[in-house]
CSV table of C-alpha atoms in Angstrom, one decimal:
chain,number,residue,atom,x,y,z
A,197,UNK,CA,-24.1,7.3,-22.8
A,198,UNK,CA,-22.6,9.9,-20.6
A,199,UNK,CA,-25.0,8.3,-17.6
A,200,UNK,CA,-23.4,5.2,-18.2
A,201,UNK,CA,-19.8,5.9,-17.7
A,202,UNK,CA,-20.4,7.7,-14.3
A,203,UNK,CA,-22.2,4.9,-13.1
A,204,UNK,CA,-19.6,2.7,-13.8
A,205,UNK,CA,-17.0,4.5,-12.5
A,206,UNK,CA,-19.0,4.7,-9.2
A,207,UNK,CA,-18.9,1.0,-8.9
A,208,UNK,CA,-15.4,1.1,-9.7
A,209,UNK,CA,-14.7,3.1,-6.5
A,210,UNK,CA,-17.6,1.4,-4.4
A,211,UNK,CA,-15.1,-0.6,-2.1
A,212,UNK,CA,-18.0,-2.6,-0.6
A,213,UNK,CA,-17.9,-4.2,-4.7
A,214,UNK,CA,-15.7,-7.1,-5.1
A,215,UNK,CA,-12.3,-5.9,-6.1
A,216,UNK,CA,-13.2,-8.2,-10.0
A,217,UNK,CA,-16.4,-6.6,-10.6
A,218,UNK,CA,-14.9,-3.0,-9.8
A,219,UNK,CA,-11.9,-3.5,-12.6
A,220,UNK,CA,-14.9,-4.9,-15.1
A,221,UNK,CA,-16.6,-2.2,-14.7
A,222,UNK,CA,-13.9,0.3,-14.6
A,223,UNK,CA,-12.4,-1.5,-18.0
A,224,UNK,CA,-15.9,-1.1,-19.6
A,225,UNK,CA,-15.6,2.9,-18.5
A,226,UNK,CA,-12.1,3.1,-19.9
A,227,UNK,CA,-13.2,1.6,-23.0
A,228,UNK,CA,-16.5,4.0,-23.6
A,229,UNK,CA,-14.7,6.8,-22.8
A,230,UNK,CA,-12.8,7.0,-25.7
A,231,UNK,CA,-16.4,7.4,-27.8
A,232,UNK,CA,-16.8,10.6,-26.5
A,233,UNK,CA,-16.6,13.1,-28.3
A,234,UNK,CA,-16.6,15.9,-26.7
A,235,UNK,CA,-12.9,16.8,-25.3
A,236,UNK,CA,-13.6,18.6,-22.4
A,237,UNK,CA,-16.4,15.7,-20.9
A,238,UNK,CA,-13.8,13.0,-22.4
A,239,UNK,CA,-10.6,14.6,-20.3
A,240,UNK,CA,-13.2,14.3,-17.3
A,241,UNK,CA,-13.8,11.1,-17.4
A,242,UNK,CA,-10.3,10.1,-17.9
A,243,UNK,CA,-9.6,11.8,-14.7
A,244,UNK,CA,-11.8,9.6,-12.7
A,245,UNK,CA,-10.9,7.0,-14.4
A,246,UNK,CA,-7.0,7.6,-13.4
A,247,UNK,CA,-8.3,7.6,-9.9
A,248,UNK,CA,-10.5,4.1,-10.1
A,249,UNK,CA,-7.5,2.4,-11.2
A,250,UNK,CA,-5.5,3.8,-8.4
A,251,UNK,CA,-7.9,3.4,-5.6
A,252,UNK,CA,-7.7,-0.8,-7.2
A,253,UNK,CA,-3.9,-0.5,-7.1
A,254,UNK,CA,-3.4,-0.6,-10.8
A,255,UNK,CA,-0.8,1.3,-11.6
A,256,UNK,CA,-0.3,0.9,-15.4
A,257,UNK,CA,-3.6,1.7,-16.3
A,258,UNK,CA,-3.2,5.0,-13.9
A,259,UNK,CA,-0.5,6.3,-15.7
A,260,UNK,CA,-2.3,5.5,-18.9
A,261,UNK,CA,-5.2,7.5,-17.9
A,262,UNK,CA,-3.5,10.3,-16.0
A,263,UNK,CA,-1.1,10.7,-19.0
A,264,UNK,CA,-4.0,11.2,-21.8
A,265,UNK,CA,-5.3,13.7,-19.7
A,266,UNK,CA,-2.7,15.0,-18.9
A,267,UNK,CA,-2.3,15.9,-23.0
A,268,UNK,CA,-6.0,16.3,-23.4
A,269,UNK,CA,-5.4,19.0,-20.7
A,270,UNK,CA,-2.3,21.0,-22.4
A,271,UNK,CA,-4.2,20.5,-25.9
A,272,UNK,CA,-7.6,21.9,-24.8
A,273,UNK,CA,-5.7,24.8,-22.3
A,274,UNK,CA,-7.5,23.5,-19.7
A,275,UNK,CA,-4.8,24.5,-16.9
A,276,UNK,CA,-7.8,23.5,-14.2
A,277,UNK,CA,-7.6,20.2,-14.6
A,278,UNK,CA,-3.9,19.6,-15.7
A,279,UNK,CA,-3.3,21.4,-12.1
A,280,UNK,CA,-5.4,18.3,-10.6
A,281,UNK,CA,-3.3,15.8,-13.5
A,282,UNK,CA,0.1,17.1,-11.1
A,283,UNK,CA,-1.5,16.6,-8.1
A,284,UNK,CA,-2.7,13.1,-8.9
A,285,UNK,CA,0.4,12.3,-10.5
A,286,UNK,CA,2.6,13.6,-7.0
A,287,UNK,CA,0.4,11.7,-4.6
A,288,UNK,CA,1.2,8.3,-7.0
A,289,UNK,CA,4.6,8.9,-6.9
A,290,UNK,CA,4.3,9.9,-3.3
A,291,UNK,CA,2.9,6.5,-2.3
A,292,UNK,CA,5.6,5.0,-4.0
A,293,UNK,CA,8.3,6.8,-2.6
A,294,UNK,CA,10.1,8.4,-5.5
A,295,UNK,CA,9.9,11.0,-3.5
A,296,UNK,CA,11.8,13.7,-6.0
A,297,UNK,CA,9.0,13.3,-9.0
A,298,UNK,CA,6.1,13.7,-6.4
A,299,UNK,CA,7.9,16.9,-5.4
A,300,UNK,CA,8.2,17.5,-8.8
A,301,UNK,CA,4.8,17.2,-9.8
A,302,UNK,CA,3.4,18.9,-6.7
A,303,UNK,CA,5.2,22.0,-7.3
A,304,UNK,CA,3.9,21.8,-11.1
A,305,UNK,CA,0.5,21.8,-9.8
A,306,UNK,CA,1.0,24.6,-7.4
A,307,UNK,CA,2.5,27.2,-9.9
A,308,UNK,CA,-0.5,26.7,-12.0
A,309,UNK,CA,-3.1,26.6,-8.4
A,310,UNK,CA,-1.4,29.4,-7.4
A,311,UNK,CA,-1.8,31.4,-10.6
A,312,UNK,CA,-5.2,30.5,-11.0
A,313,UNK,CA,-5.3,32.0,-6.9
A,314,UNK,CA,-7.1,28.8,-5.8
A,315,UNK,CA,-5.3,29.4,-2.3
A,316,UNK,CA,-6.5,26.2,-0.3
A,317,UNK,CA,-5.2,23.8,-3.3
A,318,UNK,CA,-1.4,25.9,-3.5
A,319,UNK,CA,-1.3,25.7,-0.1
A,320,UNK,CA,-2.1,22.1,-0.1
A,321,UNK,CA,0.6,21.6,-2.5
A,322,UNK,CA,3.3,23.8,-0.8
A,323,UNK,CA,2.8,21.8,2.7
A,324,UNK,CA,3.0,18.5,0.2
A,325,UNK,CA,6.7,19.6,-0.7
A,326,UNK,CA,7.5,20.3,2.7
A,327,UNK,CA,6.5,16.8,3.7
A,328,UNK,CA,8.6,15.5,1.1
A,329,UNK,CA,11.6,17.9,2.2
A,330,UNK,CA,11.5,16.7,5.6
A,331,UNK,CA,11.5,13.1,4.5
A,332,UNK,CA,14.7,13.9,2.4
A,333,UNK,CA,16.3,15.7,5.8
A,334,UNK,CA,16.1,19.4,3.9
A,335,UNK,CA,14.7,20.5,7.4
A,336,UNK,CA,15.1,24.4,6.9
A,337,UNK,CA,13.6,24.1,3.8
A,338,UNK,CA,10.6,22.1,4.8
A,339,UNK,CA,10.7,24.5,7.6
A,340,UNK,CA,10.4,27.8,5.4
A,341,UNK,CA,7.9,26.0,3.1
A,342,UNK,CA,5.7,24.5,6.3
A,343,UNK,CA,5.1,28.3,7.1
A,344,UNK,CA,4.4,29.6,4.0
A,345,UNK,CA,1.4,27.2,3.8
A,346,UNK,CA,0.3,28.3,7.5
A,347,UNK,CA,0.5,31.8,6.3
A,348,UNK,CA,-2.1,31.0,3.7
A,349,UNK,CA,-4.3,28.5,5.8
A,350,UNK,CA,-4.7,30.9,9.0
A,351,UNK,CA,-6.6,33.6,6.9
A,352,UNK,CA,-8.9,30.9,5.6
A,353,UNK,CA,-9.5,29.2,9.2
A,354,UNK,CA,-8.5,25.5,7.6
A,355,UNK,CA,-8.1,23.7,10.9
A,356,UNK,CA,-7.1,20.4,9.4
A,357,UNK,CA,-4.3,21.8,7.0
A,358,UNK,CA,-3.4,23.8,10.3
A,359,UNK,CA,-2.9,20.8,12.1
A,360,UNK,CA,-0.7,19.0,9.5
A,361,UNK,CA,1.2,22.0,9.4
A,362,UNK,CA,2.2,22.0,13.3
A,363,UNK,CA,2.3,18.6,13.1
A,364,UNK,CA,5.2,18.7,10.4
A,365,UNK,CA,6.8,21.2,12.2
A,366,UNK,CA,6.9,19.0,15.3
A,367,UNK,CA,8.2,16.3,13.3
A,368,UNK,CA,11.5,18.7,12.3
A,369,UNK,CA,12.4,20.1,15.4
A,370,UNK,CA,12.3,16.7,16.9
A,371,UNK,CA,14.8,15.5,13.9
A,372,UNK,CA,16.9,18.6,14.7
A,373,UNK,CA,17.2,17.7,18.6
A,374,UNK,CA,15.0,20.7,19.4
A,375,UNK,CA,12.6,19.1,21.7
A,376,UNK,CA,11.2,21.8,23.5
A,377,UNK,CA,10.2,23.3,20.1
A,378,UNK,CA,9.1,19.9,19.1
A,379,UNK,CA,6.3,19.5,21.9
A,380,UNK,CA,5.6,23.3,21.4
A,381,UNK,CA,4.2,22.5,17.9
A,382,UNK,CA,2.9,18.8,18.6
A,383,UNK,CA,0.7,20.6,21.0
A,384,UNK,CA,0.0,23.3,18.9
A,385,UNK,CA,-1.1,20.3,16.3
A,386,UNK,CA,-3.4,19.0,18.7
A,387,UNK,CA,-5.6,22.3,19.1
A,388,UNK,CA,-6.2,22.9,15.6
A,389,UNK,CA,-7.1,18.8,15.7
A,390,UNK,CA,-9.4,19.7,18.5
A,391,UNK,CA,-11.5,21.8,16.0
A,392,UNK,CA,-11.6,19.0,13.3
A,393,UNK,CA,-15.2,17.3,13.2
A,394,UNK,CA,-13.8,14.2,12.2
A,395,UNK,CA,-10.1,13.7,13.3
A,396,UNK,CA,-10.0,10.0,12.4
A,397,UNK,CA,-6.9,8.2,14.2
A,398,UNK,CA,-4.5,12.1,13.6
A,399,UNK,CA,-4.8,12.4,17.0
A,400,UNK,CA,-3.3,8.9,17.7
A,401,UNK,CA,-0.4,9.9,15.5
A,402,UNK,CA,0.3,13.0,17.0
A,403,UNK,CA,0.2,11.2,20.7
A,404,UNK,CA,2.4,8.7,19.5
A,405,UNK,CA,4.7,11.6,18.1
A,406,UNK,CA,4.9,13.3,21.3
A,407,UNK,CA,5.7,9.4,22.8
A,408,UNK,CA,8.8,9.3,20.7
A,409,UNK,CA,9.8,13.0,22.0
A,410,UNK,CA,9.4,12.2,25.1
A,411,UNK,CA,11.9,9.0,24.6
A,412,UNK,CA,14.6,10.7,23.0
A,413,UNK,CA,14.8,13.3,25.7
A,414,UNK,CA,15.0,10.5,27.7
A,415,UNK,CA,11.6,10.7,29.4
A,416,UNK,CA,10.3,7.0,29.2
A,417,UNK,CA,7.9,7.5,31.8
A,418,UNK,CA,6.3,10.2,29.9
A,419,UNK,CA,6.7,8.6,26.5
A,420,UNK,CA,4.9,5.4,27.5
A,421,UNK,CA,1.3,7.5,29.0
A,422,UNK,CA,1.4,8.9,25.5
A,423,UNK,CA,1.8,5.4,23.6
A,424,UNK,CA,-0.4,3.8,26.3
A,425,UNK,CA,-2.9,7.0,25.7
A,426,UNK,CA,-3.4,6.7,21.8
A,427,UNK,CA,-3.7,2.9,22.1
A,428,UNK,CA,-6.7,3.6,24.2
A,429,UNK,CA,-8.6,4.4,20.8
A,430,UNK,CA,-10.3,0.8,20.4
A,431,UNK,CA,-10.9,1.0,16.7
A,432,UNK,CA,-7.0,1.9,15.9
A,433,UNK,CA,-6.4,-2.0,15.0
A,434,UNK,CA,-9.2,-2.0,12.4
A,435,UNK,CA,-8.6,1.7,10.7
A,436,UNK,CA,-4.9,2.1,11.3
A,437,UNK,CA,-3.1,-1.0,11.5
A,438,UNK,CA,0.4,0.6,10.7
A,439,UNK,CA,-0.1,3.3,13.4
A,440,UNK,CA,-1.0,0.6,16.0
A,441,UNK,CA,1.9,-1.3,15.4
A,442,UNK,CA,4.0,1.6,15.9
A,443,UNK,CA,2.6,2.5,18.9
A,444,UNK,CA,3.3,-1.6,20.2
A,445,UNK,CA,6.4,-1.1,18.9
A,446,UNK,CA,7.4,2.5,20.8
A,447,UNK,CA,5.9,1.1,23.9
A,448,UNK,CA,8.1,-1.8,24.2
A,449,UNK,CA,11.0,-0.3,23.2
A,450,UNK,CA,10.5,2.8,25.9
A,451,UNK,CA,9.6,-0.3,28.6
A,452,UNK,CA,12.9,-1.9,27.2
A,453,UNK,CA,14.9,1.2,27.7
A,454,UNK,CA,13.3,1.5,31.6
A,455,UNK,CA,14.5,-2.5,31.9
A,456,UNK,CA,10.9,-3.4,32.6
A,457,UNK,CA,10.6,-6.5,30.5
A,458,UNK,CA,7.3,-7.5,31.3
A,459,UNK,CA,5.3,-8.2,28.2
A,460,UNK,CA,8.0,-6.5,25.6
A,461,UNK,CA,8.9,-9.9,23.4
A,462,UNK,CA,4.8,-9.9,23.0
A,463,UNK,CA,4.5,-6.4,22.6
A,464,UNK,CA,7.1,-6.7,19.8
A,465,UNK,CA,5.9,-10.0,18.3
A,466,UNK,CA,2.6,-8.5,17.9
A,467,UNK,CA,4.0,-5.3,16.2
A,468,UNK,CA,5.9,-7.7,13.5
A,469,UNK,CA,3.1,-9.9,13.3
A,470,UNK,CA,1.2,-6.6,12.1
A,471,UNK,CA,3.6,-5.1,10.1
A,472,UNK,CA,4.2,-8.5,7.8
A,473,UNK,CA,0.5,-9.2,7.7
A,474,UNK,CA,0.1,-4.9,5.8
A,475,UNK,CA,3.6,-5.2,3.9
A,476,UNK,CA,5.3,-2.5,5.7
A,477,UNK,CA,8.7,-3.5,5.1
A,478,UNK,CA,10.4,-0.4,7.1
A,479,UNK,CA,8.3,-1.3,10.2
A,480,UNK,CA,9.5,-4.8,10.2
A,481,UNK,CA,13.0,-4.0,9.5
């Protein structure tokens, strides 16, 4: 029954489930889903399904998923949900760094958002690309496309999109030497943040953004009250891992740059020891 699938695609993405149990019942979703018959529910559940066997890190079955609906979508016209098959389908690429078919894919979704004048979602998509830009050094254009998203987020008062806005924009001008531009929008970042009922760890990541400013103007002083000031944030170990061993990491290597040794082989140890224990290969390089 239709009852029967959603509940077992809720346990797929309960995280408190062991990880076996979630892909037997996922599997046992996948597998009723095909008995339905009605192809607008059935392109639904293959949706969610897509997503279950992300969130468990199963990338095959993702793709297998994403790509029936992705058909089911163009068959059916339903340009809703093949807008949400791009987005999906950017974000998995995105996480696996093939950075030019997650730009790809995002832009596919926001010519179809932005037809359909969903305005939040395009916009979403547009700041999406200008990540991606930024990543691939195409600052002016992750510039131009940066503020075409805050020109559609200001009217609809979206303080969080706001902030990752500024926040990108901080990131460019620090890339392009520009530091007084840099800490212009970092700070602009952090009042839009200030707004957000639930900023999780941004604000760590925007203080540890500001650090590395600091440092390449060649402020060390000032960099290391900004590292030492997100890793204030007791939790940051537990919810961001990555981020914390950044912020070891940029600590020590401002203290290095001052020659104040004290504590810096630990401080880098640590951020290693971190870094190898989550996979993040760039971080321990």
């Amino acid at each position: 029954s239709s009852d029967s699938i959603v509940v077992l695609i809720k346990q797929a993405k309960n995280i408190q489930k062991k990880y076996a149990d979630r892909k037997h019942s996922i599997e046992k979703a996948a597998d009723l889903s095909f008995l339905e018959s009605n192809d607008s529910l059935r392109n639904t559940y293959f949706v969610e399904i897509a997503l279950a066997y992300s969130k468990l890190n199963d990338s095959l079955n993702f793709r297998k998923f994403n790509t029936a609906s992705i058909k089911l979508s163009q068959k059916i016209a339903d340009s809703s949900i093949l807008a949400f098959n791009y987005w999906d389908l950017g974000f998995f690429y995105d996480n696996y760094d093939v950075k030019d078919s997650a730009y790809y894919n995002y832009s596919k979704a926001h010519k179809i958002f932005e037809k359909q004048k969903e305005s939040s979602y395009a916009a979403q998509m547009l700041l999406n690309m200008a990540i991606i830009q930024a990543d691939l050094k195409d600052y002016t254009g992750s510039e131009i496309t940066t503020i075409e998203a805050i020109k559609i987020f200001k009217p609809l008062e979206d303080n969080f999109q706001l902030y990752k806005c500024y926040n990108n924009l901080g990131i460019i001008y620090n890339e392009l030497e520009e530091y007084k531009q840099a800490l212009f929008y970092h700070n602009e970042a952090l009042q839009y943040l200030n707004n957000v009922k639930k900023p999780q760890t941004y604000k760590e990541r925007t203080l540890n953004n500001i650090g590395v400013v600091y440092r390449n103007i060649g402020d060390q002083k000032k960099a290391i009250e900004y590292f030492k000031k997100a890793l204030e944030y007791t939790d940051l170990i537990k919810t961001q891992p990555d981020t914390y061993a950044m912020l070891l990491d940029n600590l020590a290597l401002s203290k290095l740059r001052l020659k104040d040794t004290t504590g810096v082989f630990t401080l880098f140890n640590r951020a290693l020891q971190i870094r190898d224990s989550i996979k993040d290969i760039d971080g321990v390089t």
